Tab-separated table of C-alpha atoms in Angstrom:
chain	number	residue	atom	x	y	z
S	1	MET	CA	0.043	0.021	-0.042
S	2	LYS	CA	2.836	2.369	0.823
S	3	GLU	CA	4.200	2.243	-2.743
S	4	GLU	CA	0.860	2.986	-4.263
S	5	LEU	CA	0.271	5.794	-1.937
S	6	SER	CA	3.742	7.255	-2.858
S	7	ASP	CA	2.990	6.935	-6.533
S	8	TYR	CA	-0.353	8.643	-6.028
S	9	LEU	CA	1.130	11.565	-4.152
S	10	LEU	CA	3.910	12.103	-6.672
S	11	LYS	CA	1.236	12.538	-9.328
S	12	ASN	CA	-0.132	15.483	-7.110
S	13	SER	CA	3.442	16.877	-6.594
S	14	PHE	CA	3.795	15.561	-2.883
S	15	LEU	CA	6.607	13.532	-1.594
S	16	LEU	CA	5.838	10.783	0.976
S	17	TYR	CA	7.930	10.313	4.038
S	18	PRO	CA	7.922	6.561	4.068
S	19	ASP	CA	8.515	6.134	7.969
S	20	SER	CA	5.451	8.265	8.645
S	21	PHE	CA	2.949	5.825	7.113
S	22	ARG	CA	1.139	3.856	9.883
S	23	ARG	CA	-2.330	2.663	10.877
S	24	LEU	CA	-4.006	4.489	13.596
S	25	ARG	CA	-7.112	2.060	13.662
S	26	GLU	CA	-8.587	-0.387	11.086
S	27	ASP	CA	-10.163	2.348	8.921
S	28	VAL	CA	-7.686	5.155	9.356
S	29	TYR	CA	-4.034	5.458	8.105
S	30	ILE	CA	-1.928	8.504	8.772
S	31	PHE	CA	1.247	9.754	6.998
S	32	VAL	CA	3.320	13.017	6.274
S	33	ALA	CA	3.891	14.378	2.854
S	34	LYS	CA	5.685	17.308	1.440
S	35	LYS	CA	5.230	19.754	-1.412
S	36	ASP	CA	8.225	21.945	-1.774
S	37	SER	CA	8.829	22.954	1.855
S	38	ASP	CA	5.246	22.647	3.043
S	39	LYS	CA	4.538	19.549	5.043
S	40	LYS	CA	1.030	18.143	5.510
S	41	ILE	CA	-0.685	15.387	7.414
S	42	GLY	CA	-2.266	12.908	5.207
S	43	LEU	CA	-5.200	10.531	6.000
S	44	LEU	CA	-6.532	7.487	4.279
S	45	THR	CA	-10.040	6.863	5.554
S	46	ASN	CA	-13.275	5.132	4.700
S	47	GLY	CA	-14.600	8.614	4.320
S	48	ASN	CA	-15.978	9.167	7.849
S	49	PHE	CA	-12.966	10.916	9.594
S	50	LYS	CA	-11.900	14.330	8.469
S	51	LEU	CA	-9.711	17.228	9.764
S	52	SER	CA	-10.123	20.930	9.062
S	53	SER	CA	-8.743	23.001	6.002
S	54	PRO	CA	-8.410	19.895	3.498
S	55	HIS	CA	-5.997	20.190	0.616
S	56	PHE	CA	-8.598	18.717	-1.798
S	57	ALA	CA	-12.016	20.227	-1.923
S	58	GLU	CA	-13.335	16.751	-1.163
S	59	ASP	CA	-11.857	13.476	-0.353
S	60	LYS	CA	-10.493	11.618	-3.293
S	61	TYR	CA	-11.136	7.912	-3.623
S	62	VAL	CA	-8.127	6.056	-4.720
S	63	GLU	CA	-9.244	2.721	-6.111
S	64	GLU	CA	-5.858	0.978	-5.919
S	65	LEU	CA	-5.725	1.896	-2.250
S	66	GLY	CA	-9.506	1.157	-1.470
S	67	PHE	CA	-9.503	4.343	0.695
S	68	TYR	CA	-10.405	8.100	0.456
S	69	ILE	CA	-7.402	10.409	0.810
S	70	ASN	CA	-6.915	13.964	1.895
S	71	LEU	CA	-3.952	16.156	3.133
S	72	TYR	CA	-4.311	18.719	5.962
S	73	PRO	CA	-2.160	21.330	7.729
S	74	LEU	CA	-1.255	20.529	11.211
S	75	THR	CA	-2.992	23.388	12.910
S	76	TYR	CA	-3.766	23.295	16.580
S	77	GLU	CA	-7.354	22.578	15.779
S	78	ASN	CA	-6.323	19.502	13.784
S	79	TYR	CA	-3.910	18.397	16.632
S	80	LEU	CA	-6.779	18.388	19.175
S	81	ILE	CA	-8.838	16.183	16.820
S	82	LEU	CA	-5.996	13.698	16.392
S	83	LYS	CA	-5.118	13.859	20.089
S	84	ASP	CA	-8.728	13.010	21.178
S	85	ASN	CA	-9.007	10.220	18.653
S	86	PHE	CA	-5.638	8.609	18.659
S	87	GLY	CA	-3.629	9.633	21.648
S	88	ILE	CA	-0.669	11.197	19.931
S	89	SER	CA	0.107	13.655	22.769
S	90	PRO	CA	3.230	13.960	24.752
S	91	VAL	CA	3.300	12.215	28.242
S	92	THR	CA	4.968	12.545	31.524
S	93	CYS	CA	8.234	10.687	32.146
S	94	LYS	CA	8.131	7.321	33.884
S	95	GLU	CA	11.882	6.360	32.909
S	96	LYS	CA	14.949	6.792	35.008
S	97	ALA	CA	16.990	8.648	32.312
S	98	SER	CA	15.623	11.538	30.190
S	99	PHE	CA	17.119	13.738	27.479
S	100	GLY	CA	15.845	17.106	26.264
S	101	THR	CA	16.529	18.251	22.781
S	102	GLY	CA	15.560	21.864	22.093
S	103	ASP	CA	14.845	22.803	18.449
S	104	ARG	CA	15.111	26.514	17.704
S	105	LEU	CA	14.075	26.147	14.017
S	106	GLY	CA	11.230	23.597	14.317
S	107	LEU	CA	12.913	21.250	11.794
S	108	ALA	CA	14.976	18.661	13.852
S	109	THR	CA	12.550	16.457	15.571
S	110	PRO	CA	12.718	13.515	13.051
S	111	ALA	CA	16.571	13.585	13.569
S	112	HIS	CA	16.285	13.741	17.317
S	113	ILE	CA	14.091	10.699	17.416
S	114	LYS	CA	16.433	8.731	14.979
S	115	ALA	CA	19.191	9.049	17.530
S	116	LEU	CA	17.210	8.819	20.798
S	117	LYS	CA	15.106	5.742	19.864
S	118	ASN	CA	18.052	3.576	20.005
S	119	TYR	CA	18.813	4.348	23.684
S	120	ASN	CA	17.122	3.538	26.970
S	121	VAL	CA	16.167	7.141	27.560
S	122	PHE	CA	12.963	9.164	27.615
S	123	PRO	CA	12.945	11.886	24.919
S	124	VAL	CA	11.738	15.313	25.812
S	125	LEU	CA	11.301	16.602	22.297
S	126	ALA	CA	9.761	19.876	22.773
S	127	GLN	CA	11.838	22.072	24.861
S	128	GLN	CA	11.914	25.806	24.503
S	129	SER	CA	12.354	28.792	26.952
S	130	PRO	CA	10.549	32.236	26.600
S	131	ARG	CA	13.926	33.675	25.901
S	132	GLU	CA	14.246	31.495	22.864
S	133	LEU	CA	10.619	32.102	21.831
S	134	VAL	CA	11.318	35.791	21.773
S	135	LYS	CA	14.427	35.472	19.885
S	136	THR	CA	13.044	33.148	17.327
S	137	HIS	CA	9.559	34.878	17.115
S	138	ARG	CA	7.752	31.757	17.919
S	139	ASP	CA	5.346	30.644	20.624
S	140	PHE	CA	4.838	27.516	22.810
S	141	LYS	CA	2.137	26.299	20.395
S	142	ASP	CA	4.218	26.621	17.345
S	143	VAL	CA	7.103	24.669	18.965
S	144	PHE	CA	4.619	22.095	20.184
S	145	LEU	CA	3.096	21.537	16.689
S	146	LYS	CA	6.523	21.284	15.005
S	147	VAL	CA	7.343	18.564	17.315
S	148	ILE	CA	4.112	16.697	16.681
S	149	LEU	CA	4.563	16.931	13.062
S	150	GLY	CA	8.138	15.502	13.459
S	151	VAL	CA	6.884	12.789	15.600
S	152	LEU	CA	4.371	11.805	12.828
S	153	GLU	CA	6.963	12.171	10.205
S	154	ALA	CA	9.304	9.809	11.792
S	155	GLY	CA	6.479	7.358	12.630
S	156	TYR	CA	7.403	7.376	16.265
S	157	ALA	CA	4.887	5.571	18.488
S	158	GLY	CA	6.769	5.763	21.814
S	159	GLY	CA	6.401	8.272	24.659
S	160	TYR	CA	7.956	11.610	24.767
S	161	GLY	CA	7.711	14.786	26.770
S	162	ALA	CA	7.339	18.508	26.160
S	163	ASP	CA	9.306	20.919	28.360
S	164	ALA	CA	8.254	24.654	28.989
S	165	ASP	CA	11.712	25.649	29.954
S	166	HIS	CA	13.077	28.453	32.187
S	167	ILE	CA	9.491	29.566	33.168
S	168	LYS	CA	9.802	32.838	35.305
S	169	ASP	CA	6.327	34.224	35.174
S	170	GLU	CA	2.601	33.259	35.106
S	171	LYS	CA	2.037	34.454	31.581
S	172	TYR	CA	4.312	31.965	29.918
S	173	LEU	CA	3.265	29.203	32.360
S	174	ILE	CA	-0.474	29.703	31.199
S	175	GLU	CA	0.598	29.731	27.671
S	176	ALA	CA	2.545	26.459	27.841
S	177	ILE	CA	-0.348	24.783	29.946
S	178	ASP	CA	-2.857	25.814	27.155
S	179	ALA	CA	-0.580	24.427	24.488
S	180	GLY	CA	-0.388	21.053	26.128
S	181	TYR	CA	3.179	20.853	27.655
S	182	THR	CA	3.918	17.990	30.037
S	183	MET	CA	7.009	19.301	31.847
S	184	TYR	CA	7.476	22.718	33.471
S	185	THR	CA	10.943	23.972	34.464
S	186	LEU	CA	10.831	26.889	36.935
S	187	ASP	CA	13.800	29.160	36.793
S	188	LEU	CA	14.167	30.838	40.207
S	189	SER	CA	17.279	33.015	39.348
S	190	ASP	CA	15.440	36.331	39.303
S	191	LEU	CA	13.849	35.623	42.678
S	192	LEU	CA	16.935	34.689	44.668
S	193	VAL	CA	17.922	37.287	47.265
S	194	LYS	CA	21.525	38.458	46.978
S	195	ILE	CA	23.108	38.225	50.489
S	196	SER	CA	26.849	38.000	49.488
S	197	ASP	CA	27.264	41.827	50.123
S	198	MET	CA	25.310	41.951	53.374
S	199	PRO	CA	27.116	42.633	56.553
S	200	LYS	CA	26.514	40.021	59.329
S	201	SER	CA	24.432	42.497	61.363
S	202	GLN	CA	22.000	42.756	58.433
S	203	LEU	CA	21.937	39.018	57.919
S	204	LYS	CA	21.098	38.460	61.656
S	205	GLU	CA	18.279	41.112	61.258
S	206	LYS	CA	16.786	39.380	58.267
S	207	ALA	CA	16.994	35.927	59.750
S	208	GLN	CA	14.613	37.130	62.393
S	209	SER	CA	11.864	37.454	59.672
S	210	LEU	CA	12.312	33.872	58.434
S	211	SER	CA	8.968	31.755	58.390
S	212	SER	CA	8.469	29.192	60.993
S	213	GLN	CA	8.875	26.544	58.292
S	214	SER	CA	12.272	27.902	57.330
S	215	ARG	CA	13.406	27.825	61.010
S	216	GLU	CA	12.061	24.340	61.467
S	217	ILE	CA	14.231	23.100	58.471
S	218	ILE	CA	17.334	24.844	59.970
S	219	ASP	CA	16.660	23.312	63.375
S	220	ARG	CA	16.156	19.844	61.916
S	221	PHE	CA	19.376	19.815	59.753
S	222	LYS	CA	21.976	22.028	61.480
S	223	GLY	CA	25.051	20.153	62.414
S	224	LYS	CA	23.725	16.943	60.920
S	225	LYS	CA	26.283	14.530	59.317
S	226	PHE	CA	25.787	12.429	56.353
S	227	SER	CA	27.917	9.521	55.162
S	228	ILE	CA	27.991	9.017	51.399
S	229	SER	CA	30.285	6.126	51.717
S	230	THR	CA	32.779	4.642	54.338
S	231	ASP	CA	35.252	7.294	53.358
S	232	GLU	CA	33.105	10.208	52.219
S	233	ASP	CA	30.919	12.363	54.506
S	234	PHE	CA	29.769	15.861	55.023
S	235	ALA	CA	28.253	17.932	57.649
S	236	VAL	CA	25.504	20.638	57.419
S	237	SER	CA	26.412	24.077	58.601
S	238	GLU	CA	23.854	26.025	60.617
S	239	ASP	CA	25.339	29.417	59.291
S	240	GLU	CA	24.999	28.111	55.664
S	241	LEU	CA	21.408	26.920	56.207
S	242	TYR	CA	20.446	30.362	57.320
S	243	LYS	CA	22.065	31.904	54.230
S	244	SER	CA	20.173	29.371	52.120
S	245	ALA	CA	16.903	30.242	53.740
S	246	LEU	CA	17.504	33.982	53.220
S	247	THR	CA	18.407	33.316	49.556
S	248	TYR	CA	15.664	30.976	48.577
S	249	GLU	CA	12.592	31.566	50.789
S	250	LYS	CA	11.137	34.201	48.600
S	251	ALA	CA	11.608	31.942	45.488
S	252	MET	CA	9.784	29.141	47.348
S	253	LYS	CA	6.586	31.313	47.256
S	254	PHE	CA	6.728	31.519	43.449
S	255	VAL	CA	7.039	27.653	43.240
S	256	GLU	CA	4.032	27.332	45.553
S	257	LYS	CA	1.887	29.553	43.384
S	258	VAL	CA	2.997	27.748	40.200
S	259	TYR	CA	2.277	24.409	41.677
S	260	GLY	CA	-1.137	25.436	42.742
S	261	ILE	CA	-1.981	26.534	39.079
S	262	LEU	CA	-0.508	23.361	37.604
S	263	LYS	CA	-2.501	21.025	40.116
S	264	ASP	CA	-5.746	23.025	39.425
S	265	ARG	CA	-5.274	22.758	35.530
S	266	LEU	CA	-3.480	19.530	34.945
S	267	GLN	CA	-3.834	15.956	36.111
S	268	HIS	CA	-0.345	14.969	35.546
S	269	PHE	CA	2.849	16.927	34.911
S	270	ASP	CA	6.578	16.919	35.688
S	271	LEU	CA	7.956	19.724	37.483
S	272	GLU	CA	11.597	20.731	37.533
S	273	ILE	CA	13.179	23.203	39.858
S	274	SER	CA	16.118	25.176	38.378
S	275	ILE	CA	18.505	26.703	40.740
S	276	ASP	CA	21.500	26.541	38.295
S	277	GLU	CA	21.646	30.051	37.420
S	278	GLY	CA	22.240	31.736	40.827
S	279	GLU	CA	25.358	33.750	41.642
S	280	LYS	CA	27.057	30.874	43.463
S	281	ASP	CA	27.477	26.940	43.310
S	282	THR	CA	24.668	25.268	44.969
S	283	THR	CA	25.804	24.099	48.393
S	284	VAL	CA	24.308	21.052	50.182
S	285	GLU	CA	22.611	23.518	52.503
S	286	ASP	CA	20.914	25.122	49.549
S	287	HIS	CA	19.705	21.746	48.217
S	288	ILE	CA	18.438	20.563	51.597
S	289	PHE	CA	16.605	23.851	52.233
S	290	VAL	CA	14.812	23.951	48.741
S	291	ALA	CA	13.950	20.196	48.645
S	292	GLU	CA	12.780	20.080	52.347
S	293	TYR	CA	10.740	23.330	51.946
S	294	LEU	CA	9.003	22.141	48.901
S	295	HIS	CA	8.166	18.638	50.261
S	296	ARG	CA	6.816	20.237	53.562
S	297	LYS	CA	4.501	22.190	51.282
S	298	GLY	CA	3.252	18.927	49.591
S	299	ILE	CA	5.043	19.957	46.368
S	300	ASP	CA	6.132	16.899	44.460
S	301	PHE	CA	8.841	17.948	42.074
S	302	TRP	CA	10.356	15.436	39.453
S	303	SER	CA	13.788	16.921	39.189
S	304	LEU	CA	16.401	19.555	40.613
S	305	ALA	CA	18.969	21.368	38.555
S	306	PRO	CA	21.770	22.520	40.954
S	307	LYS	CA	24.635	24.792	39.963
S	308	PHE	CA	27.540	22.505	39.990
S	309	PRO	CA	31.197	23.584	40.392
S	310	GLY	CA	32.908	24.680	37.219
S	311	GLU	CA	31.662	26.517	34.079
S	312	PHE	CA	28.922	25.365	31.835
S	313	GLN	CA	29.298	27.765	28.982
S	314	LYS	CA	27.291	27.342	25.821
S	315	ALA	CA	28.492	25.180	22.869
S	316	ILE	CA	31.660	23.966	24.518
S	317	ASP	CA	32.811	21.215	26.881
S	318	TYR	CA	32.796	21.576	30.738
S	319	LYS	CA	35.437	23.868	32.095
S	320	GLY	CA	36.645	23.292	35.637
S	321	ASP	CA	37.923	20.791	38.118
S	322	ILE	CA	36.399	17.511	37.291
S	323	LYS	CA	37.333	16.185	40.799
S	324	LYS	CA	35.379	19.076	42.405
S	325	PHE	CA	32.426	18.496	40.017
S	326	THR	CA	32.353	14.809	40.966
S	327	SER	CA	32.587	15.513	44.615
S	328	GLY	CA	29.785	18.000	44.366
S	329	LEU	CA	27.600	15.708	42.136
S	330	LYS	CA	27.966	12.760	44.713
S	331	LYS	CA	26.661	14.927	47.486
S	332	HIS	CA	23.738	16.340	45.513
S	333	TYR	CA	22.843	12.812	44.262
S	334	PHE	CA	23.048	11.368	47.750
S	335	LEU	CA	20.529	14.188	48.853
S	336	SER	CA	18.274	13.652	46.032
S	337	LYS	CA	18.011	9.964	47.175
S	338	LYS	CA	17.766	10.954	50.867
S	339	LEU	CA	15.318	13.655	50.521
S	340	GLY	CA	12.804	12.176	47.969
S	341	GLY	CA	14.162	10.257	45.115
S	342	TYR	CA	13.825	13.047	42.343
S	343	LYS	CA	16.217	13.272	39.377
S	344	LEU	CA	19.322	15.627	39.106
S	345	SER	CA	19.165	17.720	36.008
S	346	LEU	CA	22.196	18.959	34.022
S	347	HIS	CA	21.540	22.270	32.214
S	348	SER	CA	23.612	23.687	29.482
S	349	GLY	CA	24.242	19.993	28.804
S	350	SER	CA	25.188	20.387	25.155
S	351	ASP	CA	28.722	19.318	24.315
S	352	LYS	CA	29.782	18.529	27.895
S	353	PHE	CA	31.539	15.397	26.848
S	354	SER	CA	34.085	15.268	29.611
S	355	ILE	CA	31.593	14.784	32.375
S	356	TYR	CA	28.708	12.809	30.784
S	357	LYS	CA	30.108	9.393	31.848
S	358	ILE	CA	30.527	10.655	35.433
S	359	PHE	CA	27.139	12.206	35.464
S	360	ASN	CA	25.487	8.814	34.422
S	361	GLU	CA	27.490	6.687	36.765
S	362	ILE	CA	27.170	8.705	39.891
S	363	THR	CA	23.461	9.306	39.495
S	364	GLU	CA	23.135	5.607	38.564
S	365	GLY	CA	21.193	6.567	35.402
S	366	ASN	CA	18.715	8.560	37.174
S	367	PHE	CA	19.089	11.973	35.523
S	368	HIS	CA	17.798	14.648	32.957
S	369	ILE	CA	20.155	16.379	30.512
S	370	LYS	CA	19.202	19.337	28.555
S	371	THR	CA	20.597	20.342	25.189
S	372	SER	CA	19.419	22.828	22.683
S	373	GLY	CA	21.985	24.965	20.844
S	374	THR	CA	23.945	21.947	19.704
S	375	SER	CA	21.251	21.181	17.236
S	376	TRP	CA	21.127	24.849	15.933
S	377	LEU	CA	24.790	24.488	15.375
S	378	GLN	CA	24.277	21.515	13.082
S	379	ALA	CA	22.183	23.794	10.844
S	380	ILE	CA	25.159	26.287	10.764
S	381	ASN	CA	27.236	23.331	9.728
S	382	ILE	CA	25.048	22.580	6.763
S	383	ILE	CA	25.045	26.169	5.646
S	384	PHE	CA	28.886	26.194	5.932
S	385	GLU	CA	29.120	22.939	3.779
S	386	ARG	CA	26.486	24.029	1.161
S	387	ASP	CA	26.301	27.800	0.895
S	388	LYS	CA	29.447	29.577	1.794
S	389	ASP	CA	28.255	33.104	0.860
S	390	LEU	CA	25.274	32.671	3.215
S	391	PHE	CA	27.706	31.462	5.874
S	392	ASN	CA	29.974	34.438	5.429
S	393	ASP	CA	26.909	36.801	5.639
S	394	LEU	CA	25.845	35.067	8.812
S	395	TYR	CA	29.331	35.373	10.452
S	396	LYS	CA	29.492	39.112	9.810
S	397	ILE	CA	25.999	39.606	11.157
S	398	ALA	CA	26.897	37.516	14.203
S	399	LEU	CA	30.113	39.435	14.718
S	400	ASP	CA	28.440	42.844	14.279
S	401	ASN	CA	25.855	41.930	16.890
S	402	LEU	CA	28.034	40.162	19.426
S	403	GLU	CA	27.671	42.503	22.370
S	404	GLU	CA	23.871	42.538	22.109
S	405	SER	CA	23.791	38.526	21.761
S	406	LYS	CA	26.089	38.277	24.771
S	407	LYS	CA	23.525	40.038	27.057
S	408	ALA	CA	21.393	36.801	27.212
S	409	TYR	CA	24.149	34.165	27.515
S	410	LYS	CA	26.988	33.409	29.667
S	411	VAL	CA	30.153	33.051	27.234
S	412	LEU	CA	33.659	34.321	27.550
S	413	ILE	CA	34.211	35.642	24.035
S	414	ASP	CA	35.064	39.116	22.853
S	415	ARG	CA	35.093	40.870	19.469
S	416	ASP	CA	38.988	40.776	19.461
S	417	ASP	CA	38.841	36.855	19.500
S	418	PHE	CA	37.581	36.978	15.897
S	419	PRO	CA	39.013	38.037	12.405
S	420	GLN	CA	36.847	40.276	10.382
S	421	THR	CA	36.646	37.602	7.618
S	422	ILE	CA	36.498	33.937	8.142
S	423	GLN	CA	38.569	31.398	6.214
S	424	THR	CA	35.898	29.075	4.744
S	425	GLU	CA	38.366	26.787	3.113
S	426	ASP	CA	39.282	25.668	6.580
S	427	SER	CA	37.061	22.645	7.218
S	428	GLN	CA	37.848	22.620	10.867
S	429	ILE	CA	36.649	26.237	11.512
S	430	LEU	CA	33.310	25.194	13.092
S	431	LEU	CA	35.126	23.167	15.648
S	432	LYS	CA	36.960	26.153	17.251
S	433	PRO	CA	35.336	27.010	20.635
S	434	GLU	CA	34.966	30.731	20.009
S	435	ILE	CA	33.229	30.115	16.655
S	436	LYS	CA	30.874	27.714	18.237
S	437	GLN	CA	29.870	30.065	20.863
S	438	LEU	CA	29.475	32.944	18.528
S	439	PHE	CA	27.006	31.184	16.395
S	440	HIS	CA	25.235	29.540	19.371
S	441	ILE	CA	24.345	32.856	20.941
S	442	SER	CA	23.552	34.622	17.637
S	443	TYR	CA	20.548	32.686	16.437
S	444	GLY	CA	18.140	35.467	17.224
S	445	VAL	CA	19.650	38.118	15.157
S	446	LEU	CA	20.660	35.632	12.312
S	447	LEU	CA	16.900	34.613	11.990
S	448	ASP	CA	15.884	38.153	12.001
S	449	GLU	CA	18.243	39.165	9.180
S	450	ARG	CA	18.362	35.794	7.070
S	451	ARG	CA	15.501	33.618	8.177
S	452	LYS	CA	14.261	32.867	4.647
S	453	GLU	CA	17.665	31.976	3.404
S	454	ILE	CA	18.431	29.819	6.296
S	455	TYR	CA	15.358	27.776	5.913
S	456	GLU	CA	15.766	27.437	2.155
S	457	VAL	CA	19.221	25.756	2.559
S	458	LEU	CA	17.895	23.456	5.295
S	459	ASN	CA	14.758	22.429	3.393
S	460	LYS	CA	16.827	21.829	0.202
S	461	TYR	CA	19.428	19.643	2.109
S	462	GLU	CA	17.011	18.198	4.594
S	463	GLU	CA	18.305	14.633	4.572
S	464	GLU	CA	21.836	15.868	5.150
S	465	HIS	CA	20.535	18.161	7.967
S	466	TYR	CA	18.828	15.337	9.595
S	467	GLU	CA	21.979	13.183	9.364
S	468	PHE	CA	24.024	15.909	11.021
S	469	VAL	CA	21.719	16.449	13.769
S	470	SER	CA	21.099	12.728	14.622
S	471	LYS	CA	24.931	12.027	14.530
S	472	ASN	CA	25.628	14.890	16.982
S	473	ILE	CA	22.906	13.781	19.424
S	474	GLU	CA	24.082	10.216	19.085
S	475	ASN	CA	27.664	11.382	19.964
S	476	HIS	CA	26.328	12.798	23.221
S	477	LEU	CA	24.365	9.597	24.016
S	478	LYS	CA	27.318	7.266	23.263
S	479	GLU	CA	29.493	9.440	25.675
S	480	ILE	CA	26.719	9.371	28.354
S	481	PHE	CA	26.050	5.680	28.215
S	482	ASN	CA	29.784	4.790	27.482
S	483	ILE	CA	29.117	2.983	24.400
């Protein structure tokens, strides 16, 4: 049937994605087909099931198939019809290991699936932050629909998640809920109280205003000793617990509010608490205070993202003392088991090859890792390979806007690190850390200036683009699972 369908579609200038063709029920088959760069959902039916905005004015009966055929755009309305009838929605995670793949362009989901489906890991395929939405001029629904389309294109029938990443306010939270996301990552960085510059007298004064719950946590854990193993232990400092309470108590109110909204509106969801973007590394006291406070409030969170020792800059490997990272990770994982069994999450997880194996081993495979910009960089790789003139234009635009792009990301690159023109005959140029970082943070301005041309190249060389993305994600997974 697939060959006959492909032949029929070709007569109508549509190209079938062979992996997409599958039966939803006895009288309904679904597939994805493309005409130029426009992808549509196709249905073979007995004539009783339809979506909105059909390509053909009326369903066409194809005698050699024995079904009626039509094609439809994947609008949100059409998604809801498919969701209600066939359960193609994202789900919450029930697996130990999970891996997030952000897709700033809305093109890479089939490539992500190709890599992830071969590993014992739960894929979180829709993963976008408000910052990325603003820079790419997208919204949560558009990101969501592009992932659904990619799932259908790949013919993927397994479970997958959708992460509304770095949520800092109620506006974006509601938008993500309305779109159908299953995971919510709360970024507390803007709500943390900066106490590093406060004199001791002021700290003592502020400590008097802590809630009774915060005081109870301090009283319970101060001076407590924990043994990770026969030769590794640590003690909890009362002074540090006070500092943790002063830093995080305000942010806990926001988590309470968000959790209440989620519980009112959703039956199931995964909640991640992100404290990885504060001013200092997450101490064991910080971890204890946050986890214990939330649990005492009845807030069941799925994962916690601490700020580990070292630097987690965009697009490059981990920078720092791996022994310190390992030591800190062991303590945080010990606490995650001791205080509730939630996952530890590694943010800015792209290209952190030197610590993947350690992260997997110490967490006993109970982790979440987030990547995003690494897939965008594969798009830049394709442009470098296939359109040098466009690549040169993108480089100049990125360089001219470097200072503005740096405002949103932590990278240690400056204008003086780069030549005015780039040597495109150097096939290794995109492996240089400063070049990777430049393009990683510049996606917003590059899409503003050259969106049409970028998408044209990627659509023209779609198979090659998919191959670059899937190989890159697989390189991450091989290192994580030591394969």
